[in-house]
CSV table of C-alpha atoms and ligand atoms in Angstrom, one decimal:
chain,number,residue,atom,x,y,z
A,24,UNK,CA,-19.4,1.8,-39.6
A,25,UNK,CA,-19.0,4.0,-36.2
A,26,UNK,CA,-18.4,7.5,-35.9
A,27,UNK,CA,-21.1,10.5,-37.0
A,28,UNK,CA,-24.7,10.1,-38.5
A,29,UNK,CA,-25.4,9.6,-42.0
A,30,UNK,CA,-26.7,12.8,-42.8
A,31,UNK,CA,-29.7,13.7,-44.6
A,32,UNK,CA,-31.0,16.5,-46.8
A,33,UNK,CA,-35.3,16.0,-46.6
A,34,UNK,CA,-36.8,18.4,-49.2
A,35,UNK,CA,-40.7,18.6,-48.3
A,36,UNK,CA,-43.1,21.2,-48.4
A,37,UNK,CA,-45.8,19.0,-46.5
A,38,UNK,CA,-45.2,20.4,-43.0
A,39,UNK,CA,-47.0,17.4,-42.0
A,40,UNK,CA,-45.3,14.6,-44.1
A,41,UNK,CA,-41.7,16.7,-43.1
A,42,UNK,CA,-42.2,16.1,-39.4
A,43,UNK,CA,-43.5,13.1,-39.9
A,44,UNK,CA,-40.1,11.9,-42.1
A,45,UNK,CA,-37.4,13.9,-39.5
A,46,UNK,CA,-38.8,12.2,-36.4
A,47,UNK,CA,-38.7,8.5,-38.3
A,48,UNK,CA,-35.0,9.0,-40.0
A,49,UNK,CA,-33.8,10.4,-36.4
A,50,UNK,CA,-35.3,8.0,-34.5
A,51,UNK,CA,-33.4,5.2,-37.2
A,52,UNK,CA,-30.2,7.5,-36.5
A,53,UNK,CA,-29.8,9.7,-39.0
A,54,UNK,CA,-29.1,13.0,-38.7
A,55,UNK,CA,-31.5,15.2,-41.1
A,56,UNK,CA,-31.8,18.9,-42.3
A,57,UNK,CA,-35.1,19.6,-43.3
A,58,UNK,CA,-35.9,22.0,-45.9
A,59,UNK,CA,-39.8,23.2,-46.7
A,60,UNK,CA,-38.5,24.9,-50.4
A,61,UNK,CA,-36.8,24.5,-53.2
A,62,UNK,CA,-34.3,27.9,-52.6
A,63,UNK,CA,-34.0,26.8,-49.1
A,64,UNK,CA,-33.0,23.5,-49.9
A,65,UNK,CA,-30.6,24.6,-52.5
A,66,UNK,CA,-29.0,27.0,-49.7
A,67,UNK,CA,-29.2,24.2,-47.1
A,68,UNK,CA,-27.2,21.9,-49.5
A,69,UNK,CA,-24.6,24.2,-50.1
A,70,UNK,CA,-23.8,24.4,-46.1
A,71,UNK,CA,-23.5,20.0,-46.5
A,72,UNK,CA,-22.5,18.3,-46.7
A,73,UNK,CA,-24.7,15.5,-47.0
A,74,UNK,CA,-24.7,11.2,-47.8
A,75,UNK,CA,-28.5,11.2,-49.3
A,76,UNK,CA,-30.7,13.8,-50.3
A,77,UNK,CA,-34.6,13.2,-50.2
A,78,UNK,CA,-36.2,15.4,-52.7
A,79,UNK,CA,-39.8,16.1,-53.1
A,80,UNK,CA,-40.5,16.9,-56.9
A,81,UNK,CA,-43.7,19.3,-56.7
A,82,UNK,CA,-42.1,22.3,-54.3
A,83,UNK,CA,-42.5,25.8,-53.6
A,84,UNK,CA,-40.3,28.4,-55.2
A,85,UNK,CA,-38.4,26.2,-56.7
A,86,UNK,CA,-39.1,22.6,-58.6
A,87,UNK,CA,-37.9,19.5,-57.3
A,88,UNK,CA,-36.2,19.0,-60.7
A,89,UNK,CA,-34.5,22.9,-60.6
A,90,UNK,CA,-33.1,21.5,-57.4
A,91,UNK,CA,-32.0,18.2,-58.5
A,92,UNK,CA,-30.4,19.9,-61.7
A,93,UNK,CA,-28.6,22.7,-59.5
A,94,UNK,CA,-27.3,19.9,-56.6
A,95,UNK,CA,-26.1,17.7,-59.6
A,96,UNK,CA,-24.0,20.7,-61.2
A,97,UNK,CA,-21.3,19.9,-58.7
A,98,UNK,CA,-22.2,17.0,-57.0
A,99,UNK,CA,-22.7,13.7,-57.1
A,100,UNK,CA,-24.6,12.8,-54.4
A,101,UNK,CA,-27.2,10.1,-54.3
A,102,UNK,CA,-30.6,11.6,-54.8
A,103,UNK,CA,-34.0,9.8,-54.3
A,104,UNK,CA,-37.1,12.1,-55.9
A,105,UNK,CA,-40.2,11.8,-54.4
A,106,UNK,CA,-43.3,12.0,-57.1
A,107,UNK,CA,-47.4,12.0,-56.9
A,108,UNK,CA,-48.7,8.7,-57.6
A,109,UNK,CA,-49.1,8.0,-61.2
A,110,UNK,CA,-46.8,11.0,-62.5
A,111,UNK,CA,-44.6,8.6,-64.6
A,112,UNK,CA,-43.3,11.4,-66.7
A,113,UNK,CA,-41.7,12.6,-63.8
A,114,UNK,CA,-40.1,9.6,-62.9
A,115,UNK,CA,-38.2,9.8,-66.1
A,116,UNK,CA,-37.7,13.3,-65.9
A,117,UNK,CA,-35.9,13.0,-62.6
A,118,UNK,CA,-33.6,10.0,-63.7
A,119,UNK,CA,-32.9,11.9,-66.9
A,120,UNK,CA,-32.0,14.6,-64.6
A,121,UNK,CA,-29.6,12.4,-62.4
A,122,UNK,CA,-31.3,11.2,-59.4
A,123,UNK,CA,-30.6,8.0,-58.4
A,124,UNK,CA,-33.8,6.3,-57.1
A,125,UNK,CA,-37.7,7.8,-57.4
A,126,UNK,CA,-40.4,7.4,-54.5
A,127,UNK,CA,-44.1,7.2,-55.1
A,128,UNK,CA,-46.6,9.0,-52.9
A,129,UNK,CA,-48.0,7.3,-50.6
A,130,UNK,CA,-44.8,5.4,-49.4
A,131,UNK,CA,-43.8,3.9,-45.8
A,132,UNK,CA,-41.5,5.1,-43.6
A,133,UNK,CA,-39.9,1.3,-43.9
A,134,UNK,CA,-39.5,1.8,-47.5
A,135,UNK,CA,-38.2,5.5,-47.2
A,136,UNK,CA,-35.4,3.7,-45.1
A,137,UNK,CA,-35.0,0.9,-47.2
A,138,UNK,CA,-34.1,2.9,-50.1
A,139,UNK,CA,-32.1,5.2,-48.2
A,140,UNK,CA,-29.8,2.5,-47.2
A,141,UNK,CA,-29.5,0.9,-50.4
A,142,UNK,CA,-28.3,4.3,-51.7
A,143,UNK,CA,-25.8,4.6,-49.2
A,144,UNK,CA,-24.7,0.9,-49.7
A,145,UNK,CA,-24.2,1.9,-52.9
A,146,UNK,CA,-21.8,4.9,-52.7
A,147,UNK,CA,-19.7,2.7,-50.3
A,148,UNK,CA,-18.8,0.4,-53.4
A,149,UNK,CA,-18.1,4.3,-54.9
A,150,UNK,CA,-15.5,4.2,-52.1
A,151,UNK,CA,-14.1,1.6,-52.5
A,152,UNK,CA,-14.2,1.7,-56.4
A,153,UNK,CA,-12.2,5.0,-56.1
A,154,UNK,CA,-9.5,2.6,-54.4
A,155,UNK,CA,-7.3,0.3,-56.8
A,156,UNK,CA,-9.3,-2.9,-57.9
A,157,UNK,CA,-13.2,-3.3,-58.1
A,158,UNK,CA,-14.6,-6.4,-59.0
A,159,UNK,CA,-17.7,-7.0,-60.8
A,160,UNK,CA,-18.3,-10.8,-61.1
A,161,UNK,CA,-16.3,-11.5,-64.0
A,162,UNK,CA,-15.3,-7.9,-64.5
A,163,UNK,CA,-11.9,-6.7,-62.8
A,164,UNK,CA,-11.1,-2.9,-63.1
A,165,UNK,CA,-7.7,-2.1,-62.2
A,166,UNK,CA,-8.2,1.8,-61.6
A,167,UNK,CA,-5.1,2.5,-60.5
A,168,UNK,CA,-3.4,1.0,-63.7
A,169,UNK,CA,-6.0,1.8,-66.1
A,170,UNK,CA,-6.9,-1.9,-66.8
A,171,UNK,CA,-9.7,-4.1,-67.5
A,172,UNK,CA,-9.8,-8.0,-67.2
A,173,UNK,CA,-13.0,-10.3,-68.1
A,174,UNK,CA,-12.7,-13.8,-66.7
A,175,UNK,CA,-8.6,-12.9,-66.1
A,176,UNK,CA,-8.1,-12.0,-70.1
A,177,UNK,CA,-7.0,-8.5,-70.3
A,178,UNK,CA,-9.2,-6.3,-72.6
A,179,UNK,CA,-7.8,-2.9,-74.6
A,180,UNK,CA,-10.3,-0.3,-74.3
A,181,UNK,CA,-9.3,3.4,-75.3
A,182,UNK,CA,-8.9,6.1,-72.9
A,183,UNK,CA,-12.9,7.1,-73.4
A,184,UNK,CA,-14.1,3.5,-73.0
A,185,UNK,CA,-12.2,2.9,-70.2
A,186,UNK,CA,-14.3,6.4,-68.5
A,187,UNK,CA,-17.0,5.3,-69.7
A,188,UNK,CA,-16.5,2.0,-67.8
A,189,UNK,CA,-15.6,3.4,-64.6
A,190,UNK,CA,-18.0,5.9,-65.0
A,191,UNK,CA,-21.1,3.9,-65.2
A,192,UNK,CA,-19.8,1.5,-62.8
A,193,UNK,CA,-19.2,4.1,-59.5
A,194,UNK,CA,-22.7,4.1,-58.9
A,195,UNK,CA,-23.9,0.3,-59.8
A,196,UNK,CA,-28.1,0.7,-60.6
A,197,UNK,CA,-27.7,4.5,-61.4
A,198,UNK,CA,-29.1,5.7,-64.5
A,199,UNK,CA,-27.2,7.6,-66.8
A,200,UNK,CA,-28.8,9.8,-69.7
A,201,UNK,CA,-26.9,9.7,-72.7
A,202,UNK,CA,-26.3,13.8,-71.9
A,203,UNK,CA,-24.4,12.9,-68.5
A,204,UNK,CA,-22.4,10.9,-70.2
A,205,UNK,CA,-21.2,12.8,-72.9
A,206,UNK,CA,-19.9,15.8,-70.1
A,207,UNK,CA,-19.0,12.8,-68.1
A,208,UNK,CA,-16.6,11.0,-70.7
A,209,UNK,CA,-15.9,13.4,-73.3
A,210,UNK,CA,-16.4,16.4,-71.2
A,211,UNK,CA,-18.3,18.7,-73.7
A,212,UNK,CA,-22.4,19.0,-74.4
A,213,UNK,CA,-23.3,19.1,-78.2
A,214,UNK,CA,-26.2,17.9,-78.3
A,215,UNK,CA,-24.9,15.5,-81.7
A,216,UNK,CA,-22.7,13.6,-79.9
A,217,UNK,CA,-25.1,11.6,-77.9
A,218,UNK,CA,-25.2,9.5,-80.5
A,219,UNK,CA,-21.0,9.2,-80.1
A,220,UNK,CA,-22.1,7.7,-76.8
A,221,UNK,CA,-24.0,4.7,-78.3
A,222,UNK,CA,-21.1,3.5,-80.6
A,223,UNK,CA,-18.5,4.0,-77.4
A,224,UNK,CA,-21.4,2.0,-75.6
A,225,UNK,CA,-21.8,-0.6,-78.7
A,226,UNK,CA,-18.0,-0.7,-78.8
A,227,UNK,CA,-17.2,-1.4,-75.3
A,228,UNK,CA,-19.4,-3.9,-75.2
A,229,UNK,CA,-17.9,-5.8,-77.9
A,230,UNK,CA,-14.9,-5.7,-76.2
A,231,UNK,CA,-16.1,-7.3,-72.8
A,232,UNK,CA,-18.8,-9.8,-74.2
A,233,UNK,CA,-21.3,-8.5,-73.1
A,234,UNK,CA,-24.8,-8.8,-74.9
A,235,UNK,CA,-26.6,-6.1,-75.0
A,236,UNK,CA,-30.0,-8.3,-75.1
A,237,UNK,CA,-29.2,-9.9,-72.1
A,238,UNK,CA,-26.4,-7.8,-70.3
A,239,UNK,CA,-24.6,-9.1,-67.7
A,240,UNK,CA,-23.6,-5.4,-66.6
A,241,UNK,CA,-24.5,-2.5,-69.0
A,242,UNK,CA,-28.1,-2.2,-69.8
A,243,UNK,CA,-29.7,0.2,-72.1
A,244,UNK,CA,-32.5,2.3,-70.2
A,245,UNK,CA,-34.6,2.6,-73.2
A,246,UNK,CA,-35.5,6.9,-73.7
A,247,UNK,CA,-32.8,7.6,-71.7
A,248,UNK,CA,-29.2,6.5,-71.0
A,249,UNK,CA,-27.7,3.3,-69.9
A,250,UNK,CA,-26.7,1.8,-66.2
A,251,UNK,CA,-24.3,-0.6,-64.9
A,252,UNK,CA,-25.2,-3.4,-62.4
A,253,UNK,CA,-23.1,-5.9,-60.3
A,254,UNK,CA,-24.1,-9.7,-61.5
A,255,UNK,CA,-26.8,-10.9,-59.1
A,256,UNK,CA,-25.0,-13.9,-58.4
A,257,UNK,CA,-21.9,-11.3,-56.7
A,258,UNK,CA,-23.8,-9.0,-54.9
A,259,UNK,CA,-23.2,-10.5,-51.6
A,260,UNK,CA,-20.3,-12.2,-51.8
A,261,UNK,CA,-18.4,-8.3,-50.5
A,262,UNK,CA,-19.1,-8.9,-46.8
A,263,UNK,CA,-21.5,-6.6,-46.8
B,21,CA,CA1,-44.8,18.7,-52.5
């Protein structure tokens, strides 16, 4: 990977913690935005745009989670919320809300990094996903010709399994609420047809075997959604 900076949206109101953060990630080269509010960091989003955005929950003039919800209207960019220690409420709330990986106060600058990278490691399987085969251990999506094989067997799923496949698996570890889903894969938000998602859940996984007490790659996030994950034993045979 050559060529510009990852780039970085940091959301912090801490002017001490912010400086703190910019001078680590640009020292690690990447290049980062910092934003002190909520309104400013919506605004400085919307001039992105951006690989990762770091987003402190408890902000000025706007909520971490008003941002999170307003970035996530139109994009799908990974998101790591940063929480107090021991609000685990808000943990939930920002995965229900789409963010893609929480932080806990007080955190390293090593770890910041760590999950920073694994985040971006993670939307380069996206690219590559969005290309014509992705391989998940035993799982082969053909995206390109809208099929599915398990162990080389083609399965039949129906046009809304079959998003609801490729769906959860673009962003491998991602947690989907049940909500995201719906607008996802059906693309409309009545609140009754969350449960709709469940039996397209409960049906697809019939189809590819998998159990859903001991998943192989969709697991139920109880209270809130479900999440797809690459088998362990895969995850580094891609090179990477
Ligand atoms: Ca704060």
């Amino acid at each position: 990977m050559s060529g510009d900076p990852r780039r970085i949206l940091l959301v912090e109101d801490e002017a001490a913690i912010r400086d703190a953060e910019v001078a680590y990630l640009e020292s690690a080269g990447f290049a980062v935005t910092p934003a002190e509010d909520g309104r400013k960091a919506v605004e400085a989003f919307g001039k992105g745009p951006f690989d990762v955005v770091v987003l402190d929950l408890m902000l000025p003039v706007l909520s971490g989670e008003e941002v999170c919800r307003r970035i996530r209207a139109n994009s799908d960019v990974p998101i790591i919320m940063v929480t107090a220690k021991g609000e685990v409420e808000d943990r939930i709330i920002g995965l229900e809300l789409g963010a893609d990986d929480y932080l806990v106060k007080p955190f390293s600058m090593r770890e910041l990094i760590a999950r920073i990278k694994a985040l971006l490691r993670r939307s380069r399987t996206e690219d590559e996903a969005q290309r014509e085969t992705a391989t998940y251990g035993d799982l082969v999506i053909d995206l390109a010709g809208h099929k599915v094989f398990v162990r080389d067997e083609e399965v039949e799923l129906t046009p809304s399994e079959f998003k609801l496949l490729t769906t959860l698996a673009r962003y491998p570890g991602r947690v989907y609420s049940r909500m995201e889903l719906v607008e996802k894969v059906l693309g409309y938000d009545f609140e009754g047809y969350e449960r709709t998602i469940d039996s397209h859940v409960k049906n697809l996984r019939a189809k590819i075997g998998d159990d859903p007490h001991n998943p192989t790659w969709i697991y139920t996030v109880h209270g809130v959604g479900y999440r797809f994950e690459i088998p362990k034993a895969t995850q580094s045979t891609d090179g990477d």
